[in-house]
Amino acid sequence: MNDVSPAAANRDPAIRVIAERRSVYAFSQAPVDESDIRLALDMAVRAPNHRLTRPWRFAVFLGAARHRLADAFAAAAAARQLDPERTRSKQLIAPAVVCAGVSPRLDRPKVVEEEEAHAVAAAIQNMMLALHARGLGSLWTTGALCDAPEVKEVLGWKGVRERVLGVIHVGRAAPTDRLPSRQLGHTEFTAWYR
Ligand SMILES: Cc1cc2nc3c(=O)[nH]c(=O)nc-3n(C[C@H](O)[C@H](O)[C@H](O)COP(=O)(O)O)c2cc1C
């Protein structure tokens, strides 16, 4: 907790997990326990969601199955004159990948599409925090190819409104992982009215 503001540096375990989580950029390829991913997904779906629509979708790729996802990304890249091999290797940086998406329940009255995505973002953060609590690192990635038809096909997400909101790489941080510095503190973003 060396870069945590004094206010956060207390003994509360939830605060510690939030304060300590960092994106991991260099992963060990040691396999991840499925039970840890299941736990993290169970925590993901506890996120707030307006009108209880539960708009999240997840697809988990472990070990060799990651190549199906990586191949889909490579095909999407090739079709768009991008480098398929570079794209493929980016999907294989960690031993597990969780794709997280939104399936907005627009068939229900008063449901707002943007709010459905907000709920999924909250779920992704819950998941990443739970993974951290289990000693696992993660990296939330996005990009133009995430929502390519080639990728959605392998995920089995066929609805026109279904969107991939994150491809989250999961594993243990490699010894070579480096934490970029980041600015902390909320003061400049916050107004208080009393
Ligand atoms: C919606 C979203 C998309 C992101 N996409 C990428 C990405 O494509 N590549 C990447 O390296 N990091 C990505 N990140 C991770 C951020 O770069 C990272 O969270 C940020 O640098 C802060 O670092 P920290 O997570 O260690 O606090 C994304 C984060 C969010 C919330």
mmCIF file of C-alpha atoms and ligand atoms in Angstrom:
data_model
loop_
_atom_site.group_PDB
_atom_site.id
_atom_site.type_symbol
_atom_site.label_atom_id
_atom_site.label_comp_id
_atom_site.label_asym_id
_atom_site.label_seq_id
_atom_site.Cartn_x
_atom_site.Cartn_y
_atom_site.Cartn_z
ATOM 1 C CA MET A 1 0.000 0.000 0.000
ATOM 2 C CA ASN A 2 2.953 2.327 -0.488
ATOM 3 C CA ASP A 3 1.135 4.667 -2.896
ATOM 4 C CA VAL A 4 -2.164 4.811 -1.040
ATOM 5 C CA SER A 5 -3.441 8.042 0.408
ATOM 6 C CA PRO A 6 -3.295 8.196 4.194
ATOM 7 C CA ALA A 7 -7.079 8.187 4.383
ATOM 8 C CA ALA A 8 -7.213 4.827 2.633
ATOM 9 C CA ALA A 9 -4.280 3.310 4.452
ATOM 10 C CA ASN A 10 -6.259 1.660 7.170
ATOM 11 C CA ARG A 11 -6.771 -1.940 8.112
ATOM 12 C CA ASP A 12 -10.104 -2.514 6.418
ATOM 13 C CA PRO A 13 -9.594 -5.498 4.083
ATOM 14 C CA ALA A 14 -11.949 -4.204 1.383
ATOM 15 C CA ILE A 15 -10.178 -0.836 1.331
ATOM 16 C CA ARG A 16 -6.841 -2.589 1.083
ATOM 17 C CA VAL A 17 -7.969 -4.664 -1.895
ATOM 18 C CA ILE A 18 -9.279 -1.600 -3.722
ATOM 19 C CA ALA A 19 -6.170 0.405 -2.922
ATOM 20 C CA GLU A 20 -3.721 -2.331 -3.870
ATOM 21 C CA ARG A 21 -5.210 -3.534 -7.165
ATOM 22 C CA ARG A 22 -3.142 -2.540 -10.167
ATOM 23 C CA SER A 23 -3.310 -3.553 -13.792
ATOM 24 C CA VAL A 24 -0.853 -6.306 -14.635
ATOM 25 C CA TYR A 25 1.020 -6.071 -17.941
ATOM 26 C CA ALA A 26 3.396 -9.039 -17.653
ATOM 27 C CA PHE A 27 1.812 -12.333 -16.598
ATOM 28 C CA SER A 28 3.180 -15.715 -15.586
ATOM 29 C CA GLN A 29 1.677 -18.490 -17.726
ATOM 30 C CA ALA A 30 0.995 -20.658 -14.646
ATOM 31 C CA PRO A 31 -2.613 -21.863 -14.867
ATOM 32 C CA VAL A 32 -5.279 -20.164 -12.812
ATOM 33 C CA ASP A 33 -7.624 -22.141 -10.548
ATOM 34 C CA GLU A 34 -11.052 -22.226 -12.102
ATOM 35 C CA SER A 35 -12.536 -21.849 -8.635
ATOM 36 C CA ASP A 36 -10.936 -18.402 -8.305
ATOM 37 C CA ILE A 37 -12.498 -17.281 -11.584
ATOM 38 C CA ARG A 38 -15.882 -18.673 -10.565
ATOM 39 C CA LEU A 39 -15.669 -16.798 -7.271
ATOM 40 C CA ALA A 40 -14.726 -13.584 -9.070
ATOM 41 C CA LEU A 41 -17.668 -13.986 -11.459
ATOM 42 C CA ASP A 42 -20.005 -14.569 -8.524
ATOM 43 C CA MET A 43 -18.742 -11.270 -7.117
ATOM 44 C CA ALA A 44 -19.119 -9.612 -10.533
ATOM 45 C CA VAL A 45 -22.836 -10.304 -10.670
ATOM 46 C CA ARG A 46 -23.355 -8.610 -7.315
ATOM 47 C CA ALA A 47 -22.798 -5.272 -9.027
ATOM 48 C CA PRO A 48 -25.611 -2.737 -8.951
ATOM 49 C CA ASN A 49 -27.885 -3.001 -11.982
ATOM 50 C CA HIS A 50 -30.854 -0.734 -12.618
ATOM 51 C CA ARG A 51 -34.193 -2.559 -12.721
ATOM 52 C CA LEU A 52 -32.363 -5.781 -11.947
ATOM 53 C CA THR A 53 -31.798 -6.517 -15.615
ATOM 54 C CA ARG A 54 -28.540 -8.435 -15.021
ATOM 55 C CA PRO A 55 -27.249 -7.294 -18.410
ATOM 56 C CA TRP A 56 -23.801 -8.923 -18.143
ATOM 57 C CA ARG A 57 -22.428 -11.724 -20.250
ATOM 58 C CA PHE A 58 -19.121 -13.504 -19.653
ATOM 59 C CA ALA A 59 -17.080 -15.952 -21.692
ATOM 60 C CA VAL A 60 -14.070 -17.585 -20.069
ATOM 61 C CA PHE A 61 -11.156 -18.970 -22.082
ATOM 62 C CA LEU A 62 -8.589 -21.101 -20.273
ATOM 63 C CA GLY A 63 -5.362 -22.636 -21.488
ATOM 64 C CA ALA A 64 -5.508 -23.963 -25.053
ATOM 65 C CA ALA A 65 -9.058 -22.631 -25.532
ATOM 66 C CA ARG A 66 -7.575 -19.120 -25.543
ATOM 67 C CA HIS A 67 -6.343 -19.862 -29.058
ATOM 68 C CA ARG A 68 -9.936 -19.895 -30.303
ATOM 69 C CA LEU A 69 -10.320 -16.343 -29.074
ATOM 70 C CA ALA A 70 -6.871 -15.307 -30.296
ATOM 71 C CA ASP A 71 -7.580 -16.797 -33.743
ATOM 72 C CA ALA A 72 -10.825 -14.819 -33.941
ATOM 73 C CA PHE A 73 -8.975 -11.611 -33.075
ATOM 74 C CA ALA A 74 -6.316 -12.442 -35.661
ATOM 75 C CA ALA A 75 -8.964 -13.031 -38.335
ATOM 76 C CA ALA A 76 -10.641 -9.742 -37.437
ATOM 77 C CA ALA A 77 -7.277 -7.970 -37.672
ATOM 78 C CA ALA A 78 -6.431 -9.527 -41.046
ATOM 79 C CA ALA A 79 -9.802 -8.468 -42.459
ATOM 80 C CA ARG A 80 -9.018 -4.882 -41.450
ATOM 81 C CA GLN A 81 -5.450 -4.708 -42.778
ATOM 82 C CA LEU A 82 -3.998 -4.923 -39.245
ATOM 83 C CA ASP A 83 -1.183 -7.201 -38.105
ATOM 84 C CA PRO A 84 -2.832 -10.561 -37.268
ATOM 85 C CA GLU A 85 0.146 -12.061 -35.426
ATOM 86 C CA ARG A 86 0.606 -9.067 -33.172
ATOM 87 C CA THR A 87 -3.121 -9.076 -32.453
ATOM 88 C CA ARG A 88 -3.107 -12.820 -31.759
ATOM 89 C CA SER A 89 -0.196 -12.635 -29.339
ATOM 90 C CA LYS A 90 -1.888 -9.856 -27.367
ATOM 91 C CA GLN A 91 -4.729 -12.247 -26.553
ATOM 92 C CA LEU A 92 -2.325 -14.846 -25.170
ATOM 93 C CA ILE A 93 -0.468 -12.752 -22.601
ATOM 94 C CA ALA A 94 -2.164 -14.424 -19.625
ATOM 95 C CA PRO A 95 -3.274 -17.992 -18.820
ATOM 96 C CA ALA A 96 -6.949 -17.028 -18.629
ATOM 97 C CA VAL A 97 -9.153 -14.542 -20.443
ATOM 98 C CA VAL A 98 -12.609 -13.375 -19.417
ATOM 99 C CA CYS A 99 -14.604 -11.534 -22.045
ATOM 100 C CA ALA A 100 -17.252 -9.336 -20.478
ATOM 101 C CA GLY A 101 -20.119 -7.907 -22.433
ATOM 102 C CA VAL A 102 -23.483 -6.289 -22.203
ATOM 103 C CA SER A 103 -26.769 -7.678 -23.411
ATOM 104 C CA PRO A 104 -29.094 -4.749 -22.785
ATOM 105 C CA ARG A 105 -32.646 -5.740 -21.808
ATOM 106 C CA LEU A 106 -34.308 -3.214 -24.075
ATOM 107 C CA ASP A 107 -37.393 -5.420 -24.270
ATOM 108 C CA ARG A 108 -38.198 -4.221 -20.759
ATOM 109 C CA PRO A 109 -39.882 -0.880 -20.100
ATOM 110 C CA LYS A 110 -37.739 2.064 -19.028
ATOM 111 C CA VAL A 111 -34.423 0.272 -19.480
ATOM 112 C CA VAL A 112 -31.693 2.661 -20.652
ATOM 113 C CA GLU A 113 -28.997 1.104 -22.820
ATOM 114 C CA GLU A 114 -26.190 3.226 -21.400
ATOM 115 C CA GLU A 115 -27.082 2.192 -17.871
ATOM 116 C CA GLU A 116 -26.852 -1.437 -18.878
ATOM 117 C CA ALA A 117 -23.229 -0.852 -19.878
ATOM 118 C CA HIS A 118 -22.578 0.971 -16.608
ATOM 119 C CA ALA A 119 -23.736 -2.079 -14.685
ATOM 120 C CA VAL A 120 -21.350 -4.309 -16.622
ATOM 121 C CA ALA A 121 -18.452 -1.938 -15.951
ATOM 122 C CA ALA A 122 -19.260 -2.162 -12.249
ATOM 123 C CA ALA A 123 -19.329 -5.960 -12.562
ATOM 124 C CA ILE A 124 -15.927 -5.996 -14.244
ATOM 125 C CA GLN A 125 -14.445 -3.939 -11.435
ATOM 126 C CA ASN A 126 -15.987 -6.276 -8.838
ATOM 127 C CA MET A 127 -14.428 -9.185 -10.678
ATOM 128 C CA MET A 128 -10.989 -7.595 -10.842
ATOM 129 C CA LEU A 129 -11.085 -6.752 -7.156
ATOM 130 C CA ALA A 130 -12.101 -10.299 -6.250
ATOM 131 C CA LEU A 131 -9.298 -11.659 -8.417
ATOM 132 C CA HIS A 132 -6.852 -9.386 -6.645
ATOM 133 C CA ALA A 133 -8.151 -10.613 -3.291
ATOM 134 C CA ARG A 134 -7.349 -14.156 -4.481
ATOM 135 C CA GLY A 135 -3.802 -13.167 -5.433
ATOM 136 C CA LEU A 136 -4.505 -12.864 -9.151
ATOM 137 C CA GLY A 137 -3.733 -9.952 -11.402
ATOM 138 C CA SER A 138 -5.822 -8.734 -14.294
ATOM 139 C CA LEU A 139 -5.754 -6.335 -17.206
ATOM 140 C CA TRP A 140 -8.940 -4.892 -18.717
ATOM 141 C CA THR A 141 -8.408 -4.333 -22.425
ATOM 142 C CA THR A 142 -10.590 -2.930 -25.159
ATOM 143 C CA GLY A 143 -10.016 -1.785 -28.722
ATOM 144 C CA ALA A 144 -11.721 -1.618 -32.087
ATOM 145 C CA LEU A 145 -11.488 -5.369 -32.659
ATOM 146 C CA CYS A 146 -13.270 -6.385 -29.439
ATOM 147 C CA ASP A 147 -16.626 -5.947 -31.028
ATOM 148 C CA ALA A 148 -15.743 -7.398 -34.427
ATOM 149 C CA PRO A 149 -18.225 -9.992 -35.747
ATOM 150 C CA GLU A 150 -15.378 -12.548 -35.855
ATOM 151 C CA VAL A 151 -14.883 -12.124 -32.099
ATOM 152 C CA LYS A 152 -18.591 -12.088 -31.219
ATOM 153 C CA GLU A 153 -19.028 -15.271 -33.236
ATOM 154 C CA VAL A 154 -16.531 -17.202 -31.102
ATOM 155 C CA LEU A 155 -18.140 -15.799 -27.969
ATOM 156 C CA GLY A 156 -21.559 -16.917 -29.166
ATOM 157 C CA TRP A 157 -22.940 -13.399 -28.705
ATOM 158 C CA LYS A 158 -25.227 -12.978 -31.650
ATOM 159 C CA GLY A 159 -27.590 -10.195 -30.580
ATOM 160 C CA VAL A 160 -27.167 -6.946 -32.479
ATOM 161 C CA ARG A 161 -27.172 -5.015 -29.207
ATOM 162 C CA GLU A 162 -24.707 -7.306 -27.458
ATOM 163 C CA ARG A 163 -21.342 -5.629 -27.100
ATOM 164 C CA VAL A 164 -17.984 -6.673 -25.738
ATOM 165 C CA LEU A 165 -17.001 -4.153 -23.051
ATOM 166 C CA GLY A 166 -13.792 -5.743 -21.930
ATOM 167 C CA VAL A 167 -11.356 -8.532 -22.614
ATOM 168 C CA ILE A 168 -9.857 -9.149 -19.207
ATOM 169 C CA HIS A 169 -6.597 -11.053 -19.016
ATOM 170 C CA VAL A 170 -6.122 -12.942 -15.767
ATOM 171 C CA GLY A 171 -3.143 -14.579 -14.098
ATOM 172 C CA ARG A 172 -0.320 -14.049 -11.667
ATOM 173 C CA ALA A 173 1.984 -11.125 -12.233
ATOM 174 C CA ALA A 174 5.354 -12.155 -13.653
ATOM 175 C CA PRO A 175 8.459 -11.018 -11.758
ATOM 176 C CA THR A 176 9.158 -8.686 -14.689
ATOM 177 C CA ASP A 177 5.845 -6.848 -14.258
ATOM 178 C CA ARG A 178 6.357 -3.151 -13.651
ATOM 179 C CA LEU A 179 3.819 -0.804 -12.139
ATOM 180 C CA PRO A 180 3.581 2.486 -13.990
ATOM 181 C CA SER A 181 3.117 5.417 -11.641
ATOM 182 C CA ARG A 182 -0.341 6.934 -11.447
ATOM 183 C CA GLN A 183 -1.810 9.970 -9.827
ATOM 184 C CA LEU A 184 -3.910 9.343 -6.769
ATOM 185 C CA GLY A 185 -6.248 11.482 -4.762
ATOM 186 C CA HIS A 186 -9.737 12.692 -5.521
ATOM 187 C CA THR A 187 -9.455 16.324 -4.424
ATOM 188 C CA GLU A 188 -9.117 17.975 -7.818
ATOM 189 C CA PHE A 189 -12.181 16.131 -9.119
ATOM 190 C CA THR A 190 -14.473 16.788 -6.202
ATOM 191 C CA ALA A 191 -16.621 19.642 -5.034
ATOM 192 C CA TRP A 192 -18.158 19.534 -1.586
ATOM 193 C CA TYR A 193 -21.323 21.395 -0.604
ATOM 194 C CA ARG A 194 -22.200 21.665 3.047
HETATM 195 C C1 LIG B 1 -12.608 0.652 -20.155
HETATM 196 C C2 LIG B 1 -11.144 0.377 -19.986
HETATM 197 C C3 LIG B 1 -10.406 -0.024 -21.067
HETATM 198 C C4 LIG B 1 -9.037 -0.286 -20.940
HETATM 199 N N1 LIG B 1 -8.357 -0.712 -22.028
HETATM 200 C C5 LIG B 1 -7.026 -0.958 -21.916
HETATM 201 C C6 LIG B 1 -6.309 -1.435 -23.044
HETATM 202 O O1 LIG B 1 -6.873 -1.635 -24.129
HETATM 203 N N2 LIG B 1 -4.989 -1.675 -22.894
HETATM 204 C C7 LIG B 1 -4.350 -1.473 -21.693
HETATM 205 O O2 LIG B 1 -3.131 -1.694 -21.619
HETATM 206 N N3 LIG B 1 -5.005 -1.054 -20.594
HETATM 207 C C8 LIG B 1 -6.335 -0.797 -20.676
HETATM 208 N N4 LIG B 1 -7.041 -0.403 -19.577
HETATM 209 C C9 LIG B 1 -6.344 -0.355 -18.264
HETATM 210 C C10 LIG B 1 -5.928 1.045 -17.896
HETATM 211 O O3 LIG B 1 -4.916 1.482 -18.752
HETATM 212 C C11 LIG B 1 -5.468 1.060 -16.427
HETATM 213 O O4 LIG B 1 -6.546 0.708 -15.600
HETATM 214 C C12 LIG B 1 -4.927 2.424 -16.035
HETATM 215 O O5 LIG B 1 -3.683 2.651 -16.613
HETATM 216 C C13 LIG B 1 -4.781 2.592 -14.526
HETATM 217 O O6 LIG B 1 -3.888 1.646 -13.999
HETATM 218 P P1 LIG B 1 -4.320 0.687 -12.798
HETATM 219 O O7 LIG B 1 -5.416 -0.234 -13.319
HETATM 220 O O8 LIG B 1 -3.062 -0.054 -12.440
HETATM 221 O O9 LIG B 1 -4.834 1.545 -11.697
HETATM 222 C C14 LIG B 1 -8.399 -0.128 -19.680
HETATM 223 C C15 LIG B 1 -9.162 0.271 -18.583
HETATM 224 C C16 LIG B 1 -10.518 0.518 -18.727
HETATM 225 C C17 LIG B 1 -11.332 0.929 -17.525
#
